[in-house]
CSV table of C-alpha atoms and ligand atoms in Angstrom, one decimal:
chain,number,residue,atom,x,y,z
A,231,MET,CA,-15.3,12.3,16.8
A,232,THR,CA,-14.6,15.1,14.3
A,233,ALA,CA,-13.4,14.8,10.7
A,234,ALA,CA,-10.0,16.2,12.0
A,235,SER,CA,-9.3,12.9,13.7
A,236,LEU,CA,-10.2,10.6,10.8
A,237,VAL,CA,-7.5,8.1,10.1
A,238,ILE,CA,-8.3,5.6,7.4
A,239,ALA,CA,-6.0,2.5,7.2
A,240,ILE,CA,-6.2,0.6,3.9
A,241,ASP,CA,-4.4,-2.7,3.5
A,242,GLY,CA,-4.3,-5.4,0.8
A,243,PRO,CA,-2.3,-7.4,-1.7
A,244,ALA,CA,-0.6,-6.0,-4.9
A,245,ALA,CA,-3.0,-4.6,-7.5
A,246,SER,CA,-6.0,-5.0,-5.3
A,247,GLY,CA,-6.9,-1.5,-5.8
A,248,LYS,CA,-6.0,0.0,-2.5
A,249,GLY,CA,-4.0,2.9,-3.8
A,250,THR,CA,-6.7,4.0,-6.2
A,251,LEU,CA,-9.3,3.8,-3.4
A,252,ALA,CA,-7.0,5.6,-0.9
A,253,ARG,CA,-6.6,8.5,-3.4
A,254,ARG,CA,-10.2,8.8,-4.0
A,255,LEU,CA,-11.0,8.7,-0.2
A,256,ALA,CA,-8.3,11.2,0.6
A,257,ASP,CA,-9.7,13.7,-1.9
A,258,TYR,CA,-13.4,13.1,-0.9
A,259,TYR,CA,-12.5,13.5,2.9
A,260,HIS,CA,-9.9,16.2,2.3
A,261,LEU,CA,-7.2,14.3,4.1
A,262,PRO,CA,-3.5,13.9,3.2
A,263,HIS,CA,-2.6,10.5,1.8
A,264,LEU,CA,0.5,8.4,2.1
A,265,ASP,CA,1.1,5.3,-0.1
A,266,THR,CA,3.6,3.5,2.2
A,267,GLY,CA,4.5,1.1,-0.6
A,268,LEU,CA,6.3,4.0,-2.2
A,269,THR,CA,8.6,4.1,0.9
A,270,TYR,CA,9.7,0.5,0.6
A,271,ARG,CA,9.9,1.1,-3.2
A,272,ALA,CA,12.2,4.1,-2.5
A,273,VAL,CA,14.6,2.0,-0.5
A,274,ALA,CA,14.7,-0.8,-3.2
A,275,HIS,CA,15.2,1.7,-5.9
A,276,MET,CA,18.2,3.3,-4.1
A,277,LEU,CA,19.8,-0.2,-3.8
A,278,LEU,CA,19.1,-1.1,-7.4
A,279,THR,CA,20.5,2.3,-8.6
A,280,LYS,CA,23.8,1.7,-6.7
A,281,GLY,CA,24.0,-1.9,-7.7
A,282,TRP,CA,23.9,-3.2,-4.1
A,283,PRO,CA,22.3,-6.6,-3.5
A,284,LEU,CA,18.7,-6.5,-2.1
A,285,GLY,CA,19.7,-8.6,0.9
A,286,ASP,CA,22.5,-6.1,1.9
A,287,ALA,CA,20.8,-5.1,5.2
A,288,PRO,CA,23.3,-2.4,6.3
A,289,HIS,CA,22.8,-0.5,2.9
A,290,ALA,CA,19.1,-1.0,2.9
A,291,VAL,CA,19.0,0.4,6.5
A,292,GLU,CA,21.0,3.4,5.3
A,293,ALA,CA,18.6,3.9,2.4
A,294,ALA,CA,15.6,3.7,4.6
A,295,ARG,CA,17.0,6.6,6.9
A,296,LEU,CA,17.3,8.8,3.6
A,297,VAL,CA,13.6,8.2,2.6
A,298,ASP,CA,12.0,11.6,2.5
A,299,LEU,CA,8.1,11.5,2.4
A,300,GLY,CA,8.0,14.6,0.7
A,301,SER,CA,10.0,13.5,-2.4
A,302,LEU,CA,8.7,10.1,-3.3
A,303,ASP,CA,8.5,10.0,-7.2
A,304,ARG,CA,5.6,7.8,-8.1
A,305,ASP,CA,6.5,7.8,-11.8
A,306,VAL,CA,10.0,6.4,-11.1
A,307,LEU,CA,9.0,4.0,-8.3
A,308,SER,CA,5.9,2.5,-9.9
A,309,VAL,CA,7.9,0.4,-12.3
A,310,HIS,CA,7.1,-3.3,-12.0
A,311,ALA,CA,10.6,-4.4,-11.2
A,312,VAL,CA,10.9,-2.0,-8.2
A,313,GLY,CA,7.8,-3.4,-6.7
A,314,GLU,CA,9.2,-6.9,-6.9
A,315,ALA,CA,12.6,-5.7,-5.3
A,316,ALA,CA,10.6,-3.6,-2.5
A,317,SER,CA,9.0,-6.9,-1.4
A,318,LYS,CA,12.5,-8.4,-0.9
A,319,ILE,CA,13.8,-5.5,1.2
A,320,ALA,CA,10.6,-5.3,3.1
A,321,VAL,CA,11.5,-8.4,5.1
A,322,ILE,CA,14.4,-6.6,6.9
A,323,PRO,CA,13.1,-5.5,10.4
A,324,GLU,CA,15.3,-2.6,10.9
A,325,VAL,CA,14.3,-1.1,7.4
A,326,ARG,CA,10.5,-1.7,8.6
A,327,ARG,CA,11.2,0.0,12.0
A,328,ILE,CA,12.6,3.1,10.3
A,329,LEU,CA,9.9,3.5,7.7
A,330,VAL,CA,7.1,2.8,10.3
A,331,ASP,CA,8.3,5.6,12.3
A,332,LYS,CA,8.2,8.1,9.3
A,333,GLN,CA,4.6,6.6,8.4
A,334,ARG,CA,3.4,7.1,12.0
A,335,ALA,CA,4.5,10.7,12.1
A,336,PHE,CA,2.6,11.3,8.8
A,337,ALA,CA,-0.5,9.6,10.3
A,338,ALA,CA,-0.3,11.9,13.4
A,339,GLN,CA,-1.2,15.0,11.5
A,340,VAL,CA,-4.0,16.9,13.2
A,341,SER,CA,-6.0,16.7,10.0
A,342,GLY,CA,-6.0,12.9,10.1
A,343,ALA,CA,-4.8,10.9,7.1
A,344,VAL,CA,-5.3,8.0,4.7
A,345,LEU,CA,-2.5,5.4,4.6
A,346,ASP,CA,-2.3,2.4,2.4
A,347,GLY,CA,0.0,-0.5,2.5
A,348,ARG,CA,0.4,-3.9,3.9
A,349,ASP,CA,0.5,-3.4,7.7
A,350,ILE,CA,-1.2,-0.1,8.2
A,351,GLY,CA,-4.2,-1.5,10.4
A,352,THR,CA,-2.0,-4.0,12.2
A,353,VAL,CA,1.3,-2.2,12.9
A,354,VAL,CA,1.4,1.4,11.7
A,355,CYS,CA,-2.0,2.6,12.9
A,356,PRO,CA,-3.6,0.1,15.1
A,357,ASP,CA,-5.9,2.7,16.4
A,358,ALA,CA,-7.1,4.0,13.1
A,359,THR,CA,-10.8,5.1,13.0
A,360,VAL,CA,-11.5,2.9,10.0
A,361,LYS,CA,-9.5,-0.1,8.7
A,362,LEU,CA,-10.3,-1.5,5.3
A,363,TYR,CA,-8.8,-4.6,3.9
A,364,VAL,CA,-9.1,-4.6,0.0
A,365,THR,CA,-8.7,-7.8,-1.9
A,366,ALA,CA,-9.5,-9.3,-5.3
A,367,SER,CA,-8.6,-12.7,-6.9
A,368,ALA,CA,-5.1,-13.0,-8.1
A,369,GLU,CA,-6.4,-13.4,-11.8
A,370,VAL,CA,-8.3,-10.1,-11.5
A,371,ARG,CA,-5.3,-8.3,-10.0
A,372,ALA,CA,-3.1,-9.7,-12.7
A,373,ARG,CA,-5.4,-8.4,-15.4
A,374,ARG,CA,-5.5,-5.0,-13.8
A,375,ARG,CA,-1.8,-4.8,-13.6
A,376,LEU,CA,-1.4,-6.1,-17.2
A,377,ALA,CA,-3.8,-3.2,-18.4
A,378,GLU,CA,-1.7,-0.8,-16.3
A,379,ILE,CA,1.5,-1.9,-18.0
A,380,GLU,CA,0.0,-2.0,-21.5
A,381,ALA,CA,-1.3,1.6,-21.0
A,382,ARG,CA,2.2,2.7,-20.0
A,383,ASP,CA,4.6,0.9,-22.4
A,384,GLY,CA,2.4,-1.5,-24.4
A,385,THR,CA,4.0,-4.8,-23.4
A,386,GLY,CA,3.2,-7.4,-20.8
A,387,ASP,CA,2.4,-11.0,-20.5
A,388,PHE,CA,-0.5,-12.3,-18.3
A,389,ALA,CA,1.2,-15.5,-17.2
A,390,THR,CA,4.3,-13.8,-16.0
A,391,ILE,CA,2.4,-11.1,-14.2
A,392,LEU,CA,0.1,-13.7,-12.4
A,393,ALA,CA,3.2,-15.6,-11.4
A,394,ASP,CA,4.8,-12.4,-10.0
A,395,ILE,CA,1.7,-11.5,-8.0
A,396,ALA,CA,1.5,-15.1,-6.5
A,397,ARG,CA,5.1,-14.8,-5.5
A,398,ARG,CA,4.7,-11.3,-4.0
A,399,ASP,CA,1.6,-12.5,-2.1
A,400,GLU,CA,3.5,-15.4,-0.8
A,401,ARG,CA,6.4,-13.2,0.3
A,402,ASP,CA,4.2,-10.5,1.9
A,403,MET,CA,1.9,-12.9,3.7
A,404,GLY,CA,4.7,-15.4,4.7
A,405,ARG,CA,7.2,-13.0,6.3
A,406,ALA,CA,8.1,-13.1,10.0
A,407,ASP,CA,7.9,-9.4,10.6
A,408,SER,CA,4.5,-7.5,10.0
A,409,PRO,CA,3.0,-10.1,7.4
A,410,LEU,CA,0.2,-8.9,5.3
A,411,ARG,CA,-3.1,-9.9,6.9
A,412,PRO,CA,-6.4,-8.2,7.7
A,413,ALA,CA,-6.5,-6.6,11.3
A,414,ALA,CA,-9.1,-8.2,13.5
A,415,ASP,CA,-11.2,-5.1,13.2
A,416,ALA,CA,-10.8,-4.5,9.5
A,417,HIS,CA,-13.7,-4.3,7.1
A,418,LEU,CA,-13.2,-6.6,4.1
A,419,LEU,CA,-13.7,-5.3,0.6
A,420,ASP,CA,-13.4,-7.7,-2.2
A,421,THR,CA,-13.3,-5.7,-5.4
A,422,SER,CA,-13.1,-8.6,-7.8
A,423,GLU,CA,-16.4,-7.8,-9.1
A,424,MET,CA,-16.6,-4.1,-8.4
A,425,ASP,CA,-15.5,-1.2,-10.7
A,426,ILE,CA,-13.6,1.7,-9.1
A,427,GLU,CA,-16.8,3.7,-8.5
A,428,THR,CA,-18.5,0.7,-6.9
A,429,ALA,CA,-15.6,0.1,-4.6
A,430,PHE,CA,-15.4,3.8,-3.6
A,431,ILE,CA,-19.1,3.9,-2.9
A,432,ALA,CA,-18.8,0.7,-0.7
A,433,ALA,CA,-15.9,2.2,1.1
A,434,ARG,CA,-17.6,5.5,1.9
A,435,THR,CA,-20.6,3.5,3.1
A,436,ILE,CA,-18.5,1.8,5.6
A,437,ILE,CA,-16.5,5.0,6.8
A,438,ASP,CA,-19.6,7.2,7.1
A,439,GLY,CA,-21.3,4.4,9.1
A,440,ILE,CA,-18.3,4.2,11.6
A,441,VAL,CA,-18.1,8.1,11.9
A,442,ALA,CA,-21.9,8.4,12.4
A,443,ALA,CA,-21.9,5.6,15.1
A,444,ALA,CA,-18.8,7.3,16.8
A,445,SER,CA,-20.5,10.8,16.9
A,446,GLU,CA,-23.6,9.3,18.5
A,447,SER,CA,-21.8,7.5,21.3
B,1297,ADP,N1,-12.3,-1.8,-8.6
B,1297,ADP,C1,-11.4,-1.8,-9.6
B,1297,ADP,N2,-11.8,-2.2,-10.8
B,1297,ADP,C2,-11.0,-2.1,-11.9
B,1297,ADP,N3,-9.8,-1.7,-11.9
B,1297,ADP,C3,-9.3,-1.3,-10.8
B,1297,ADP,C4,-10.1,-1.2,-9.6
B,1297,ADP,N4,-9.3,-0.7,-8.6
B,1297,ADP,C5,-8.1,-0.4,-9.1
B,1297,ADP,N5,-8.1,-0.7,-10.4
B,1297,ADP,C6,-7.1,-0.6,-11.4
B,1297,ADP,O1,-6.1,-1.6,-11.1
B,1297,ADP,C7,-4.7,-1.2,-11.1
B,1297,ADP,C8,-4.1,-1.4,-9.7
B,1297,ADP,O2,-4.7,-0.6,-8.8
B,1297,ADP,P1,-3.9,0.1,-7.7
B,1297,ADP,O3,-4.9,1.0,-6.9
B,1297,ADP,O4,-2.6,0.7,-8.2
B,1297,ADP,O5,-3.7,-1.1,-6.7
B,1297,ADP,P2,-2.7,-1.3,-5.3
B,1297,ADP,O6,-2.4,-0.1,-4.9
B,1297,ADP,O7,-3.5,-2.2,-4.5
B,1297,ADP,O8,-1.5,-1.9,-6.0
B,1297,ADP,C9,-4.7,0.4,-11.5
B,1297,ADP,O9,-4.6,0.4,-12.9
B,1297,ADP,C10,-6.2,0.8,-11.2
B,1297,ADP,O10,-6.7,1.9,-12.1
B,1298,CDP,N1,3.1,-1.0,4.4
B,1298,CDP,C1,3.8,-1.6,3.5
B,1298,CDP,C2,3.7,-1.3,2.1
B,1298,CDP,C3,4.5,-2.0,1.1
B,1298,CDP,N2,5.3,-3.0,1.7
B,1298,CDP,C4,6.2,-3.9,0.7
B,1298,CDP,O1,6.4,-3.1,-0.5
B,1298,CDP,C5,6.0,-3.7,-1.6
B,1298,CDP,C6,5.5,-2.8,-2.7
B,1298,CDP,O2,4.3,-2.3,-2.2
B,1298,CDP,P1,3.2,-1.5,-3.1
B,1298,CDP,O3,2.0,-1.1,-2.2
B,1298,CDP,O4,3.9,-0.4,-3.8
B,1298,CDP,O5,2.9,-2.5,-4.1
B,1298,CDP,P2,1.6,-2.6,-5.1
B,1298,CDP,O6,0.5,-3.1,-4.2
B,1298,CDP,O7,1.3,-1.3,-5.5
B,1298,CDP,O8,2.0,-3.5,-6.2
B,1298,CDP,C7,5.0,-4.8,-1.2
B,1298,CDP,O9,5.0,-6.0,-1.9
B,1298,CDP,C8,5.4,-5.1,0.2
B,1298,CDP,O10,6.4,-6.1,0.3
B,1298,CDP,C9,5.2,-3.4,3.0
B,1298,CDP,O11,5.9,-4.4,3.3
B,1298,CDP,N3,4.6,-2.7,3.8
């Protein structure tokens, strides 16, 4: 195996640190990175902007077709309310089908790629070279999200954020189409007691081990 075929799939619940890890790994291995959550957020944002209900499947499908991976604006889409809305439109199978096609095209680049989301190891890239399932306790995740919100606009309530995270976990893990769960061959990384650097080193150790074993075989 060569670095050119390295596809790293990272899944996990909200605020587990998968995006941070994905960006660090993409930088380290010189791979393009796609935060697939932004694609669901882009659909939700379009519906919210137009004032269409989040359960309006035909409009959500139309919005999904318009998603352009090259113009996903993280600053606009990372707002807490858009994440909440994204998990509501993410239950619509036709929306998932359209976005998964775009995500697979991204993963198929000759350079390889890093993708993070909820169903990368199970649905989008079932043949990924390495699959990581990043978790942390709901309390730790809520604390991280609160710190993030406070750093951005200075206001946030821990109990509300914890309840939002619990609701989002339930929706993401309980939906019929592509629920959040670790792929059978995913490596679990519980970052509850790891800082960002420690999680990055742990992930690299797993990836380098898999790449080395594959190049020997
Ligand atoms: N291991 C970690 N320790 C402490 N904070 C972390 C860790 N990983 C991520 N964070 C912080 O937690 C927040 C959520 O991380 P993020 O990568 O956006 O999560 P996700 O992509 O899973 O939603 C960010 O503010 C990030 O800086
Ligand atoms: N591959 C993916 C990525 C996100 N999503 C949905 O999109 C929502 C927002 O994803 P995100 O990754 O941006 O959310 P955070 O983990 O950053 O809070 C999730 O709660 C999921 O419902 C999905 O269904 N499948």
